[in-house]
Amino acid sequence: MAGLSKAVAGSRANLPFVYRQYSAEQLKQVLYKMYLIRRFEEGAEECYTRGLIHGTMHLSIGQEASAMGICMPLGEDDQITSTHRGHGHCIAKGAEVKRMFAEFFGKTTGYCKGRGGSMHIADVGKGNLGANGIVGGGIPIAVGAALSSKMMKTGKVVVSFFGDGANNEGAFHEALNMAAIWKLPVIFVCENNGYGMSTSTARSTAVKNIAERAAAYSMPGVIVNGNIFSEVAEASYKAIERARAGEGPTLIESKTYRHRGHSKSDRNRYRTKEEIEDWMSNRDPITLFENELREFGFIDDKGIEAIRDAVAREIADGIEFAKASPSPDISETGNYVYTEQA
């Protein structure tokens, strides 16, 4: 494979899955998007602090490898459902950050004409059926989309992202049971960042690992380190292949961590500073991926710096696009809320 250093070219078969499956350019694009997710959220956070964005937001800083790893093997026609912490999923599935910023700013050029905001972005053209402010709300929607795919024989695979807090909702269990009975092409992805709001999974969930619950519904349950891109992408690839082959759903538990609080109003008193610092310093997904890319000869420091600079430009341009975009006119308040009469 072009891009591999001489030191590892002869031992390519021993490299992790993604370095055998994807080209150097594809993996560089993954790093670009991981930076794009993080810088987008940092930019949104700064705009919120400056009063340019109202309401609240739920940041996924620290979870970039999970979003990118799951979405990497998906095709453009495949679909996802997302969560209130869904900016990373949106970008990983191909969304434009300028239109996402515009949505945050409440502008007409946003994905939902400025009416959805942070928690309700949808990009149906790219297969993103939408984020959802209801905990576990996207899980049954994904099962419905997967049933449609099977009945219409479209070949689409559907991924449902949800947090650890959703695994105790009734919708989770009902959806997994139905998907297994009908062998639907759906993949359930629990991004377990350790806390449902301020309650740890150890205090809220009877089983040690959420993936263990897959056994009750006769589907594979897979646990991955959600901060290591190669692990997440391999699990996603296998689950997608299984779904396309008509073998039914998979439950993937991606163990990860959010660097920020649950939302902008979170005072973060339930986690220690030492815990947060350990995850940020020693288990940051972007740093871990960069280190692997360097080690295996796919990129050098100059290439990484070029990616960072390009991302910074795209973010700056996106914010300016949002600022310059028009706000909705009050006369259009009811538009896009109800379907038009035939």
CSV table of C-alpha atoms in Angstrom, one decimal:
chain,number,residue,atom,x,y,z
A,1,MET,CA,0.0,0.0,0.0
A,2,ALA,CA,1.3,3.4,-0.9
A,3,GLY,CA,2.2,5.5,2.1
A,4,LEU,CA,3.6,2.7,4.3
A,5,SER,CA,7.2,3.1,5.5
A,6,LYS,CA,9.8,0.5,4.5
A,7,ALA,CA,10.0,-0.6,8.1
A,8,VAL,CA,6.5,-1.9,8.1
A,9,ALA,CA,5.8,-2.5,4.4
A,10,GLY,CA,6.8,-6.2,4.7
A,11,SER,CA,4.6,-6.8,7.7
A,12,ARG,CA,1.4,-5.2,6.5
A,13,ALA,CA,-0.5,-8.4,7.3
A,14,ASN,CA,0.2,-7.9,11.0
A,15,LEU,CA,-1.2,-4.3,11.1
A,16,PRO,CA,-4.6,-3.6,12.6
A,17,PHE,CA,-7.6,-4.1,10.3
A,18,VAL,CA,-8.1,-0.5,9.1
A,19,TYR,CA,-4.5,-0.2,7.9
A,20,ARG,CA,-5.0,-3.2,5.7
A,21,GLN,CA,-8.5,-2.3,4.6
A,22,TYR,CA,-8.2,1.4,3.7
A,23,SER,CA,-5.7,3.5,1.8
A,24,ALA,CA,-3.4,6.2,3.3
A,25,GLU,CA,-5.6,8.9,1.8
A,26,GLN,CA,-8.7,7.4,3.3
A,27,LEU,CA,-7.1,7.3,6.7
A,28,LYS,CA,-5.8,10.8,6.5
A,29,GLN,CA,-9.4,11.9,5.7
A,30,VAL,CA,-10.5,10.1,8.9
A,31,LEU,CA,-8.0,12.2,10.9
A,32,TYR,CA,-9.3,15.3,9.1
A,33,LYS,CA,-12.8,14.5,10.1
A,34,MET,CA,-11.9,13.7,13.7
A,35,TYR,CA,-10.3,17.1,13.9
A,36,LEU,CA,-13.3,18.7,12.2
A,37,ILE,CA,-15.6,17.2,14.8
A,38,ARG,CA,-13.5,18.5,17.6
A,39,ARG,CA,-12.9,21.9,16.2
A,40,PHE,CA,-16.5,22.3,15.3
A,41,GLU,CA,-17.6,21.6,18.8
A,42,GLU,CA,-14.9,23.8,20.3
A,43,GLY,CA,-16.0,26.6,17.9
A,44,ALA,CA,-19.7,26.0,18.8
A,45,GLU,CA,-18.7,26.2,22.5
A,46,GLU,CA,-16.9,29.5,22.0
A,47,CYS,CA,-19.8,30.9,20.0
A,48,TYR,CA,-22.2,29.9,22.8
A,49,THR,CA,-19.9,31.6,25.4
A,50,ARG,CA,-20.0,34.8,23.3
A,51,GLY,CA,-23.8,34.8,23.1
A,52,LEU,CA,-24.0,33.9,19.4
A,53,ILE,CA,-25.8,30.6,20.2
A,54,HIS,CA,-28.7,30.3,22.5
A,55,GLY,CA,-30.3,27.4,24.4
A,56,THR,CA,-27.9,24.5,25.3
A,57,MET,CA,-25.8,21.9,23.6
A,58,HIS,CA,-24.3,18.5,24.4
A,59,LEU,CA,-20.7,18.1,23.3
A,60,SER,CA,-19.0,14.9,22.2
A,61,ILE,CA,-15.4,16.1,22.6
A,62,GLY,CA,-13.4,13.0,23.4
A,63,GLN,CA,-15.7,10.6,21.4
A,64,GLU,CA,-14.5,11.3,17.9
A,65,ALA,CA,-13.1,7.9,17.2
A,66,SER,CA,-16.4,6.3,18.0
A,67,ALA,CA,-18.4,8.4,15.5
A,68,MET,CA,-15.8,8.0,12.8
A,69,GLY,CA,-15.1,4.3,13.4
A,70,ILE,CA,-18.8,3.4,13.1
A,71,CYS,CA,-19.5,5.5,10.1
A,72,MET,CA,-16.3,4.7,8.1
A,73,PRO,CA,-17.6,1.4,6.6
A,74,LEU,CA,-21.0,2.8,5.8
A,75,GLY,CA,-22.0,3.7,2.3
A,76,GLU,CA,-23.6,7.0,1.4
A,77,ASP,CA,-27.1,5.3,1.0
A,78,ASP,CA,-26.8,3.7,4.5
A,79,GLN,CA,-28.6,5.5,7.3
A,80,ILE,CA,-28.1,6.5,10.9
A,81,THR,CA,-30.2,7.8,13.8
A,82,SER,CA,-28.4,10.0,16.3
A,83,THR,CA,-28.8,11.5,19.7
A,84,HIS,CA,-28.8,14.8,21.5
A,85,ARG,CA,-24.9,14.4,21.5
A,86,GLY,CA,-24.9,13.9,17.8
A,87,HIS,CA,-22.7,16.5,16.1
A,88,GLY,CA,-19.9,14.0,15.6
A,89,HIS,CA,-22.3,11.5,14.0
A,90,CYS,CA,-23.6,14.2,11.7
A,91,ILE,CA,-20.1,15.2,10.5
A,92,ALA,CA,-18.9,11.6,10.2
A,93,LYS,CA,-21.9,10.9,7.9
A,94,GLY,CA,-20.9,13.7,5.6
A,95,ALA,CA,-22.6,16.9,6.8
A,96,GLU,CA,-21.2,20.3,6.0
A,97,VAL,CA,-20.0,22.2,9.1
A,98,LYS,CA,-21.1,25.6,7.7
A,99,ARG,CA,-24.7,24.4,7.5
A,100,MET,CA,-24.4,23.0,11.0
A,101,PHE,CA,-23.1,26.3,12.3
A,102,ALA,CA,-26.0,28.0,10.5
A,103,GLU,CA,-28.4,25.7,12.2
A,104,PHE,CA,-26.9,26.5,15.6
A,105,PHE,CA,-27.2,30.2,14.9
A,106,GLY,CA,-30.8,29.8,13.9
A,107,LYS,CA,-30.3,30.8,10.3
A,108,THR,CA,-32.3,29.8,7.2
A,109,THR,CA,-29.2,28.2,5.6
A,110,GLY,CA,-29.1,25.6,8.4
A,111,TYR,CA,-30.0,22.0,7.9
A,112,CYS,CA,-33.4,22.5,9.5
A,113,LYS,CA,-33.9,26.1,8.4
A,114,GLY,CA,-32.7,27.2,11.9
A,115,ARG,CA,-35.6,25.5,13.6
A,116,GLY,CA,-33.8,22.4,15.0
A,117,GLY,CA,-30.8,23.7,16.7
A,118,SER,CA,-28.1,21.6,18.3
A,119,MET,CA,-30.2,18.6,19.3
A,120,HIS,CA,-32.3,18.1,16.1
A,121,ILE,CA,-30.0,18.2,13.1
A,122,ALA,CA,-31.1,15.9,10.2
A,123,ASP,CA,-29.4,15.5,6.8
A,124,VAL,CA,-31.6,12.9,5.1
A,125,GLY,CA,-29.7,13.3,1.8
A,126,LYS,CA,-26.6,11.9,3.5
A,127,GLY,CA,-28.5,9.2,5.3
A,128,ASN,CA,-28.7,11.0,8.7
A,129,LEU,CA,-32.4,10.5,9.7
A,130,GLY,CA,-31.9,12.9,12.6
A,131,ALA,CA,-30.7,13.6,16.1
A,132,ASN,CA,-33.2,13.1,18.9
A,133,GLY,CA,-33.7,14.9,22.2
A,134,ILE,CA,-35.5,11.9,23.6
A,135,VAL,CA,-33.3,9.4,25.4
A,136,GLY,CA,-33.5,6.2,23.3
A,137,GLY,CA,-35.8,8.0,20.8
A,138,GLY,CA,-33.8,7.1,17.7
A,139,ILE,CA,-33.6,3.3,18.4
A,140,PRO,CA,-37.1,2.4,17.3
A,141,ILE,CA,-36.9,4.8,14.4
A,142,ALA,CA,-33.8,2.9,13.2
A,143,VAL,CA,-35.6,-0.4,13.5
A,144,GLY,CA,-38.4,1.0,11.3
A,145,ALA,CA,-35.9,2.2,8.7
A,146,ALA,CA,-34.3,-1.2,8.7
A,147,LEU,CA,-37.6,-2.9,8.3
A,148,SER,CA,-38.3,-0.6,5.3
A,149,SER,CA,-34.9,-1.5,3.9
A,150,LYS,CA,-35.6,-5.3,4.2
A,151,MET,CA,-39.1,-5.1,2.8
A,152,MET,CA,-38.2,-2.9,-0.1
A,153,LYS,CA,-34.9,-4.7,-0.7
A,154,THR,CA,-32.9,-1.5,-0.9
A,155,GLY,CA,-29.8,-3.1,0.6
A,156,LYS,CA,-29.4,-0.2,3.1
A,157,VAL,CA,-28.0,-0.8,6.6
A,158,VAL,CA,-29.1,1.4,9.5
A,159,VAL,CA,-27.0,2.3,12.5
A,160,SER,CA,-28.7,3.6,15.7
A,161,PHE,CA,-26.4,5.6,18.0
A,162,PHE,CA,-27.5,5.9,21.6
A,163,GLY,CA,-25.9,6.6,25.0
A,164,ASP,CA,-25.5,4.3,28.0
A,165,GLY,CA,-28.5,6.0,29.6
A,166,ALA,CA,-30.8,4.7,26.9
A,167,ASN,CA,-30.0,1.0,27.6
A,168,ASN,CA,-32.5,1.0,30.5
A,169,GLU,CA,-35.3,2.4,28.4
A,170,GLY,CA,-38.1,0.2,27.3
A,171,ALA,CA,-37.6,1.2,23.7
A,172,PHE,CA,-34.1,-0.3,23.7
A,173,HIS,CA,-35.4,-3.7,24.7
A,174,GLU,CA,-38.4,-3.7,22.5
A,175,ALA,CA,-36.4,-2.6,19.5
A,176,LEU,CA,-33.6,-5.2,19.9
A,177,ASN,CA,-36.2,-8.0,20.3
A,178,MET,CA,-38.1,-6.9,17.2
A,179,ALA,CA,-34.9,-6.5,15.1
A,180,ALA,CA,-33.7,-9.9,16.1
A,181,ILE,CA,-37.0,-11.7,15.4
A,182,TRP,CA,-37.1,-10.2,11.9
A,183,LYS,CA,-33.3,-10.3,11.3
A,184,LEU,CA,-33.3,-6.7,10.3
A,185,PRO,CA,-30.2,-4.9,8.9
A,186,VAL,CA,-29.7,-2.6,11.9
A,187,ILE,CA,-26.7,-2.1,14.2
A,188,PHE,CA,-27.2,-0.8,17.7
A,189,VAL,CA,-24.3,1.3,18.9
A,190,CYS,CA,-24.1,2.2,22.5
A,191,GLU,CA,-21.6,5.0,23.1
A,192,ASN,CA,-20.9,4.3,26.8
A,193,ASN,CA,-19.1,7.4,28.1
A,194,GLY,CA,-19.6,6.2,31.7
A,195,TYR,CA,-22.4,8.6,32.7
A,196,GLY,CA,-26.1,9.1,31.9
A,197,MET,CA,-26.2,12.8,32.8
A,198,SER,CA,-24.6,12.6,36.3
A,199,THR,CA,-25.3,8.9,37.1
A,200,SER,CA,-22.6,6.4,36.4
A,201,THR,CA,-23.5,3.2,34.5
A,202,ALA,CA,-22.2,1.2,37.5
A,203,ARG,CA,-25.0,2.7,39.6
A,204,SER,CA,-27.7,2.5,37.0
A,205,THR,CA,-27.2,-0.7,35.0
A,206,ALA,CA,-27.4,-4.2,36.5
A,207,VAL,CA,-24.9,-5.8,34.0
A,208,LYS,CA,-21.3,-4.8,34.0
A,209,ASN,CA,-21.2,-4.4,30.2
A,210,ILE,CA,-24.1,-3.2,28.2
A,211,ALA,CA,-23.1,-5.5,25.3
A,212,GLU,CA,-24.0,-8.5,27.5
A,213,ARG,CA,-27.7,-7.6,27.0
A,214,ALA,CA,-27.4,-8.8,23.3
A,215,ALA,CA,-27.5,-12.4,24.5
A,216,ALA,CA,-31.1,-11.9,25.6
A,217,TYR,CA,-32.0,-11.1,22.0
A,218,SER,CA,-29.9,-13.7,20.2
A,219,MET,CA,-27.5,-11.3,18.5
A,220,PRO,CA,-23.8,-10.7,18.8
A,221,GLY,CA,-22.7,-8.3,21.6
A,222,VAL,CA,-19.3,-6.7,20.9
A,223,ILE,CA,-17.3,-4.5,23.2
A,224,VAL,CA,-14.7,-2.1,21.8
A,225,ASN,CA,-12.4,0.6,23.1
A,226,GLY,CA,-14.3,3.5,21.7
A,227,ASN,CA,-11.2,5.7,21.8
A,228,ILE,CA,-9.2,3.5,19.4
A,229,PHE,CA,-10.5,4.1,15.8
A,230,SER,CA,-9.2,0.9,14.4
A,231,GLU,CA,-11.1,-1.2,17.0
A,232,VAL,CA,-14.3,0.6,16.4
A,233,ALA,CA,-14.1,0.5,12.6
A,234,GLU,CA,-13.3,-3.2,12.6
A,235,ALA,CA,-16.3,-4.0,14.7
A,236,SER,CA,-18.5,-1.8,12.6
A,237,TYR,CA,-17.3,-3.4,9.3
A,238,LYS,CA,-18.1,-6.9,10.6
A,239,ALA,CA,-21.5,-5.9,11.9
A,240,ILE,CA,-22.3,-4.2,8.6
A,241,GLU,CA,-21.2,-7.2,6.6
A,242,ARG,CA,-23.4,-9.4,8.8
A,243,ALA,CA,-26.4,-7.1,8.3
A,244,ARG,CA,-25.9,-7.0,4.5
A,245,ALA,CA,-25.8,-10.8,4.4
A,246,GLY,CA,-29.2,-11.0,6.0
A,247,GLU,CA,-27.9,-12.4,9.3
A,248,GLY,CA,-29.6,-9.6,11.4
A,249,PRO,CA,-28.5,-7.1,14.0
A,250,THR,CA,-25.5,-6.5,16.2
A,251,LEU,CA,-25.1,-4.6,19.5
A,252,ILE,CA,-21.8,-2.7,19.7
A,253,GLU,CA,-20.7,-1.1,23.0
A,254,SER,CA,-18.2,1.6,22.4
A,255,LYS,CA,-16.6,2.5,25.7
A,256,THR,CA,-15.5,6.1,25.5
A,257,TYR,CA,-15.6,9.4,27.5
A,258,ARG,CA,-16.8,12.9,27.1
A,259,HIS,CA,-14.3,15.6,28.1
A,260,ARG,CA,-17.0,18.1,28.8
A,261,GLY,CA,-20.1,17.9,31.1
A,262,HIS,CA,-23.4,16.4,30.1
A,263,SER,CA,-24.5,19.8,28.8
A,264,LYS,CA,-23.5,23.5,29.1
A,265,SER,CA,-25.4,23.7,32.4
A,266,ASP,CA,-23.5,20.8,33.9
A,267,ARG,CA,-21.3,21.9,36.9
A,268,ASN,CA,-19.4,18.6,36.7
A,269,ARG,CA,-19.4,17.8,40.4
A,270,TYR,CA,-19.9,14.0,40.0
A,271,ARG,CA,-16.5,13.4,38.3
A,272,THR,CA,-13.0,14.1,39.8
A,273,LYS,CA,-10.6,16.3,38.1
A,274,GLU,CA,-8.1,13.4,38.1
A,275,GLU,CA,-10.5,11.2,36.2
A,276,ILE,CA,-11.1,13.8,33.5
A,277,GLU,CA,-7.4,14.7,33.2
A,278,ASP,CA,-6.5,11.0,32.8
A,279,TRP,CA,-8.9,10.5,29.9
A,280,MET,CA,-7.8,13.8,28.3
A,281,SER,CA,-4.1,13.2,28.7
A,282,ASN,CA,-3.7,9.5,28.2
A,283,ARG,CA,-6.7,8.3,26.2
A,284,ASP,CA,-7.5,11.0,23.8
A,285,PRO,CA,-8.8,9.4,20.6
A,286,ILE,CA,-7.2,11.9,18.2
A,287,THR,CA,-3.8,11.6,19.8
A,288,LEU,CA,-4.0,7.8,19.8
A,289,PHE,CA,-4.9,7.7,16.1
A,290,GLU,CA,-2.2,10.2,15.2
A,291,ASN,CA,0.4,8.0,17.0
A,292,GLU,CA,-0.7,5.0,15.0
A,293,LEU,CA,-0.6,6.8,11.7
A,294,ARG,CA,2.9,7.9,12.4
A,295,GLU,CA,4.0,4.5,13.7
A,296,PHE,CA,2.8,2.7,10.6
A,297,GLY,CA,4.2,5.4,8.2
A,298,PHE,CA,0.9,6.8,6.9
A,299,ILE,CA,1.6,10.4,7.9
A,300,ASP,CA,4.3,12.6,9.3
A,301,ASP,CA,4.3,15.7,11.5
A,302,LYS,CA,4.1,18.0,8.5
A,303,GLY,CA,1.1,16.1,7.2
A,304,ILE,CA,-0.7,16.4,10.5
A,305,GLU,CA,0.0,20.1,10.7
A,306,ALA,CA,-1.4,20.6,7.2
A,307,ILE,CA,-4.6,18.8,8.3
A,308,ARG,CA,-4.9,21.0,11.4
A,309,ASP,CA,-4.5,24.1,9.4
A,310,ALA,CA,-7.1,23.0,6.8
A,311,VAL,CA,-9.6,22.2,9.5
A,312,ALA,CA,-9.0,25.6,11.2
A,313,ARG,CA,-9.8,27.3,7.9
A,314,GLU,CA,-13.0,25.3,7.3
A,315,ILE,CA,-14.2,26.1,10.8
A,316,ALA,CA,-13.5,29.8,10.5
A,317,ASP,CA,-15.2,29.9,7.1
A,318,GLY,CA,-18.2,28.0,8.5
A,319,ILE,CA,-18.7,30.4,11.3
A,320,GLU,CA,-18.5,33.4,9.0
A,321,PHE,CA,-21.0,31.7,6.7
A,322,ALA,CA,-23.4,31.3,9.6
A,323,LYS,CA,-23.0,34.9,10.7
A,324,ALA,CA,-23.7,36.2,7.3
A,325,SER,CA,-26.7,34.0,6.6
A,326,PRO,CA,-30.2,35.5,7.0
A,327,SER,CA,-32.4,34.9,10.0
A,328,PRO,CA,-35.9,33.5,9.4
A,329,ASP,CA,-38.6,36.1,9.0
A,330,ILE,CA,-41.3,36.1,11.7
A,331,SER,CA,-43.9,35.7,9.0
A,332,GLU,CA,-42.4,32.3,8.2
A,333,THR,CA,-42.8,31.0,11.8
A,334,GLY,CA,-45.3,28.2,10.8
A,335,ASN,CA,-43.3,27.1,7.7
A,336,TYR,CA,-41.8,23.6,7.8
A,337,VAL,CA,-43.8,22.7,10.9
A,338,TYR,CA,-46.8,21.2,9.2
A,339,THR,CA,-47.1,19.4,5.9
A,340,GLU,CA,-48.6,21.4,3.1
A,341,GLN,CA,-52.2,20.6,2.1
A,342,ALA,CA,-52.4,18.8,-1.2
